[in-house]
Amino acid sequence: MRFVAAIDQGTTSSRCILFDQSGRVAAVDQREITQHYPRAGWVEHSPTEIWESVEAVVAGALSRVDGEVVALGITNQRETTVVWDAATGEPLHNALVWQDTRTEGLIRELAADGGLDRFRDRCGLPLATYFAGPKMRWLLDHLDLRERAAAGEVRFGTVDSWLLWKLTGRHITDVTNASRTMLMNLTTLDWDPLLLDALGVPRAALPEIVPSSAVYGPVTGLPGLAGVPVAAALGDQQAALFGQTCFEPGEGKNTYGTGSFLLLNTGTTPVHSWQGLLTTVACQLDGQPATYALEGSIAITGALVQWLRDNLELISSADEIEPLAASVPDTGGAYIVPAFSGLYAPHWRLDARGVIAGLTRFVTKAHLARAALEATAWQTREVADAMVSDAGVAFTELRVDGGMTANSLMMQIQSDILGVPVVRPTVPETTALGAAYAAGLAVGFWSSLDELRANWKADARWTPALAADARETRYAQWRKAVSKTLNWVD
């Protein structure tokens, strides 16, 4: 048997999955990673723990099969920023996670001259704490690294760069991850001098930008895969788009994880958004033009279920939320807007904080559980509406993946609130599958995009059962609840 391996390094865990020729999972291993919260709004990971978890899951997955691994692909949590010593390879600080908000002051400072959209025409992104460039600037300033970085003695990168360095010894990043830094020009696909100057990040510390699907070199830093070509790297949401075989303009998907991420393929020309969406690189195959996507990034969806479990203790495990929410027909008029670290797409409001609105004594924990599920669906509706406005393409169905798709009630709610069918594929591991597909294409394990498309099969389908007038009435209430989150932080 021959397999392609995918390392899926996410926000809460690392996984290694082996896929066979049909795109089916042959083996999987997973390890959780520690979340560090040194202050309110600060979120960190240990780069050393990330690497050790990758070593462990690769060994675990390989122990479950007997066969040859022909290529390795990487997919990763995006925007999370690592800094390490160029000579020793030792991390110089914990990684700053994409959810981290410590750069709020810098964002306000940069936005004072030109607003939050100051650089959008170059990088496709608004000024926000979300992205890697401001995190690099914070590390430069607070670790006193500027002189060393300018001399090339320090390496900056997102998690893909850290893993590629450990695996191959090369300091590289792919176009999808580079497009999430606020430092890459969307047109040239190279670091932009104006952006580097504005954010104060030395080019000498940054990785080389490479295609998403190409042979980067053999594995040298992982005994179980020694000599296997590392042949792909994609940010997790772009990998899921690729794994869902959304190769044509107008095709899109939503991934439900810690946050949720709705992406729409817009082809080889970037579509700049003025509705609060992100313009990002979807993928670049070796020797071909890049394809682009519009993205709506929602910070808190699955994490809201974790909050109900861990902070409020309304449930003892995440899978309890479905029967609890199903025990009531609606939310009893309650709405939860989980703006724990501000609102992301399509609002981009750093000053927002979470609210529970519409509370009465009638509301029970079952109503709050259902409101938590609806919060994910309403946030997705806001992003979908913005996407249609920007791209002029209406969704006819939504392909979905991620952990929350196991919740049938959640998927039905999503279909009701969007008013279109929601479809889950037979292989739910689409993020890892996308990285595997990109790596397999680079080494000829799969011959074409058409071969990959033929692998995609539907597992479940949900269709709208909510009347349009009821949907719009409740959407108006949701938007009213969102308005209550604003201007909370001065």
PDB file of N, CA, C and O in Angstrom, residues 423-451:
ATOM      1  N   VAL A 423     -24.260  20.354   2.972  1.00  0.00           N
ATOM      2  CA  VAL A 423     -23.809  19.019   2.567  1.00  0.00           C
ATOM      3  C   VAL A 423     -22.487  18.692   3.230  1.00  0.00           C
ATOM      4  O   VAL A 423     -21.533  19.472   3.161  1.00  0.00           O
ATOM      5  N   ARG A 424     -22.443  17.502   3.865  1.00  0.00           N
ATOM      6  CA  ARG A 424     -21.219  17.012   4.511  1.00  0.00           C
ATOM      7  C   ARG A 424     -20.641  15.867   3.693  1.00  0.00           C
ATOM      8  O   ARG A 424     -21.375  14.954   3.297  1.00  0.00           O
ATOM      9  N   PRO A 425     -19.321  15.863   3.422  1.00  0.00           N
ATOM     10  CA  PRO A 425     -18.723  14.800   2.608  1.00  0.00           C
ATOM     11  C   PRO A 425     -18.487  13.524   3.411  1.00  0.00           C
ATOM     12  O   PRO A 425     -18.497  13.532   4.647  1.00  0.00           O
ATOM     13  N   THR A 426     -18.248  12.427   2.690  1.00  0.00           N
ATOM     14  CA  THR A 426     -17.999  11.151   3.357  1.00  0.00           C
ATOM     15  C   THR A 426     -16.682  11.166   4.124  1.00  0.00           C
ATOM     16  O   THR A 426     -16.539  10.472   5.128  1.00  0.00           O
ATOM     17  N   VAL A 427     -15.701  11.923   3.648  1.00  0.00           N
ATOM     18  CA  VAL A 427     -14.430  12.071   4.365  1.00  0.00           C
ATOM     19  C   VAL A 427     -14.449  13.425   5.059  1.00  0.00           C
ATOM     20  O   VAL A 427     -14.274  14.464   4.411  1.00  0.00           O
ATOM     21  N   PRO A 428     -14.705  13.445   6.376  1.00  0.00           N
ATOM     22  CA  PRO A 428     -14.843  14.735   7.060  1.00  0.00           C
ATOM     23  C   PRO A 428     -13.512  15.433   7.315  1.00  0.00           C
ATOM     24  O   PRO A 428     -13.498  16.619   7.642  1.00  0.00           O
ATOM     25  N   GLU A 429     -12.404  14.735   7.181  1.00  0.00           N
ATOM     26  CA  GLU A 429     -11.088  15.300   7.493  1.00  0.00           C
ATOM     27  C   GLU A 429     -10.566  16.110   6.309  1.00  0.00           C
ATOM     28  O   GLU A 429      -9.469  15.872   5.786  1.00  0.00           O
ATOM     29  N   THR A 430     -11.337  17.095   5.879  1.00  0.00           N
ATOM     30  CA  THR A 430     -11.013  17.776   4.627  1.00  0.00           C
ATOM     31  C   THR A 430      -9.790  18.682   4.729  1.00  0.00           C
ATOM     32  O   THR A 430      -9.127  18.934   3.725  1.00  0.00           O
ATOM     33  N   THR A 431      -9.475  19.167   5.933  1.00  0.00           N
ATOM     34  CA  THR A 431      -8.294  20.014   6.072  1.00  0.00           C
ATOM     35  C   THR A 431      -7.032  19.198   5.804  1.00  0.00           C
ATOM     36  O   THR A 431      -6.191  19.574   4.971  1.00  0.00           O
ATOM     37  N   ALA A 432      -6.896  18.083   6.496  1.00  0.00           N
ATOM     38  CA  ALA A 432      -5.748  17.207   6.250  1.00  0.00           C
ATOM     39  C   ALA A 432      -5.792  16.646   4.839  1.00  0.00           C
ATOM     40  O   ALA A 432      -4.749  16.506   4.181  1.00  0.00           O
ATOM     41  N   LEU A 433      -6.987  16.322   4.353  1.00  0.00           N
ATOM     42  CA  LEU A 433      -7.113  15.767   3.005  1.00  0.00           C
ATOM     43  C   LEU A 433      -6.614  16.768   1.962  1.00  0.00           C
ATOM     44  O   LEU A 433      -5.951  16.385   0.985  1.00  0.00           O
ATOM     45  N   GLY A 434      -6.907  18.055   2.147  1.00  0.00           N
ATOM     46  CA  GLY A 434      -6.436  19.070   1.205  1.00  0.00           C
ATOM     47  C   GLY A 434      -4.929  19.130   1.145  1.00  0.00           C
ATOM     48  O   GLY A 434      -4.334  19.252   0.064  1.00  0.00           O
ATOM     49  N   ALA A 435      -4.276  19.051   2.311  1.00  0.00           N
ATOM     50  CA  ALA A 435      -2.813  19.048   2.340  1.00  0.00           C
ATOM     51  C   ALA A 435      -2.268  17.798   1.661  1.00  0.00           C
ATOM     52  O   ALA A 435      -1.267  17.850   0.929  1.00  0.00           O
ATOM     53  N   ALA A 436      -2.920  16.651   1.898  1.00  0.00           N
ATOM     54  CA  ALA A 436      -2.493  15.407   1.253  1.00  0.00           C
ATOM     55  C   ALA A 436      -2.682  15.479  -0.254  1.00  0.00           C
ATOM     56  O   ALA A 436      -1.796  15.072  -1.020  1.00  0.00           O
ATOM     57  N   TYR A 437      -3.833  15.994  -0.692  1.00  0.00           N
ATOM     58  CA  TYR A 437      -4.078  16.125  -2.132  1.00  0.00           C
ATOM     59  C   TYR A 437      -3.002  16.994  -2.796  1.00  0.00           C
ATOM     60  O   TYR A 437      -2.480  16.657  -3.866  1.00  0.00           O
ATOM     61  N   ALA A 438      -2.679  18.129  -2.173  1.00  0.00           N
ATOM     62  CA  ALA A 438      -1.689  19.039  -2.756  1.00  0.00           C
ATOM     63  C   ALA A 438      -0.311  18.379  -2.818  1.00  0.00           C
ATOM     64  O   ALA A 438       0.422  18.538  -3.801  1.00  0.00           O
ATOM     65  N   ALA A 439       0.052  17.621  -1.781  1.00  0.00           N
ATOM     66  CA  ALA A 439       1.331  16.925  -1.779  1.00  0.00           C
ATOM     67  C   ALA A 439       1.343  15.796  -2.802  1.00  0.00           C
ATOM     68  O   ALA A 439       2.329  15.598  -3.525  1.00  0.00           O
ATOM     69  N   GLY A 440       0.236  15.036  -2.872  1.00  0.00           N
ATOM     70  CA  GLY A 440       0.161  13.931  -3.816  1.00  0.00           C
ATOM     71  C   GLY A 440       0.215  14.387  -5.262  1.00  0.00           C
ATOM     72  O   GLY A 440       0.822  13.724  -6.115  1.00  0.00           O
ATOM     73  N   LEU A 441      -0.393  15.546  -5.554  1.00  0.00           N
ATOM     74  CA  LEU A 441      -0.312  16.106  -6.907  1.00  0.00           C
ATOM     75  C   LEU A 441       1.134  16.447  -7.267  1.00  0.00           C
ATOM     76  O   LEU A 441       1.571  16.223  -8.400  1.00  0.00           O
ATOM     77  N   ALA A 442       1.862  16.986  -6.306  1.00  0.00           N
ATOM     78  CA  ALA A 442       3.230  17.436  -6.580  1.00  0.00           C
ATOM     79  C   ALA A 442       4.162  16.277  -6.939  1.00  0.00           C
ATOM     80  O   ALA A 442       5.138  16.465  -7.665  1.00  0.00           O
ATOM     81  N   VAL A 443       3.863  15.073  -6.430  1.00  0.00           N
ATOM     82  CA  VAL A 443       4.745  13.926  -6.702  1.00  0.00           C
ATOM     83  C   VAL A 443       4.114  12.939  -7.686  1.00  0.00           C
ATOM     84  O   VAL A 443       4.681  11.881  -7.946  1.00  0.00           O
ATOM     85  N   GLY A 444       2.925  13.272  -8.223  1.00  0.00           N
ATOM     86  CA  GLY A 444       2.289  12.420  -9.209  1.00  0.00           C
ATOM     87  C   GLY A 444       1.500  11.262  -8.639  1.00  0.00           C
ATOM     88  O   GLY A 444       1.061  10.372  -9.392  1.00  0.00           O
ATOM     89  N   PHE A 445       1.266  11.238  -7.324  1.00  0.00           N
ATOM     90  CA  PHE A 445       0.439  10.182  -6.724  1.00  0.00           C
ATOM     91  C   PHE A 445      -0.994  10.287  -7.235  1.00  0.00           C
ATOM     92  O   PHE A 445      -1.662   9.278  -7.462  1.00  0.00           O
ATOM     93  N   TRP A 446      -1.482  11.528  -7.375  1.00  0.00           N
ATOM     94  CA  TRP A 446      -2.719  11.805  -8.099  1.00  0.00           C
ATOM     95  C   TRP A 446      -2.359  12.598  -9.344  1.00  0.00           C
ATOM     96  O   TRP A 446      -1.459  13.443  -9.316  1.00  0.00           O
ATOM     97  N   SER A 447      -3.075  12.337 -10.428  1.00  0.00           N
ATOM     98  CA  SER A 447      -2.660  12.871 -11.726  1.00  0.00           C
ATOM     99  C   SER A 447      -3.256  14.230 -12.050  1.00  0.00           C
ATOM    100  O   SER A 447      -2.684  14.981 -12.829  1.00  0.00           O
ATOM    101  N   SER A 448      -4.435  14.542 -11.471  1.00  0.00           N
ATOM    102  CA  SER A 448      -5.127  15.756 -11.890  1.00  0.00           C
ATOM    103  C   SER A 448      -6.166  16.165 -10.863  1.00  0.00           C
ATOM    104  O   SER A 448      -6.561  15.380  -9.987  1.00  0.00           O
ATOM    105  N   LEU A 449      -6.651  17.404 -11.015  1.00  0.00           N
ATOM    106  CA  LEU A 449      -7.752  17.874 -10.173  1.00  0.00           C
ATOM    107  C   LEU A 449      -9.021  17.075 -10.431  1.00  0.00           C
ATOM    108  O   LEU A 449      -9.824  16.852  -9.515  1.00  0.00           O
ATOM    109  N   ASP A 450      -9.208  16.642 -11.656  1.00  0.00           N
ATOM    110  CA  ASP A 450     -10.398  15.838 -11.977  1.00  0.00           C
ATOM    111  C   ASP A 450     -10.405  14.531 -11.200  1.00  0.00           C
ATOM    112  O   ASP A 450     -11.459  14.067 -10.757  1.00  0.00           O
ATOM    113  N   GLU A 451      -9.241  13.914 -11.035  1.00  0.00           N
ATOM    114  CA  GLU A 451      -9.164  12.681 -10.255  1.00  0.00           C
ATOM    115  C   GLU A 451      -9.550  12.940  -8.802  1.00  0.00           C
ATOM    116  O   GLU A 451     -10.257  12.139  -8.179  1.00  0.00           O
TER     117      GLU A 451
END
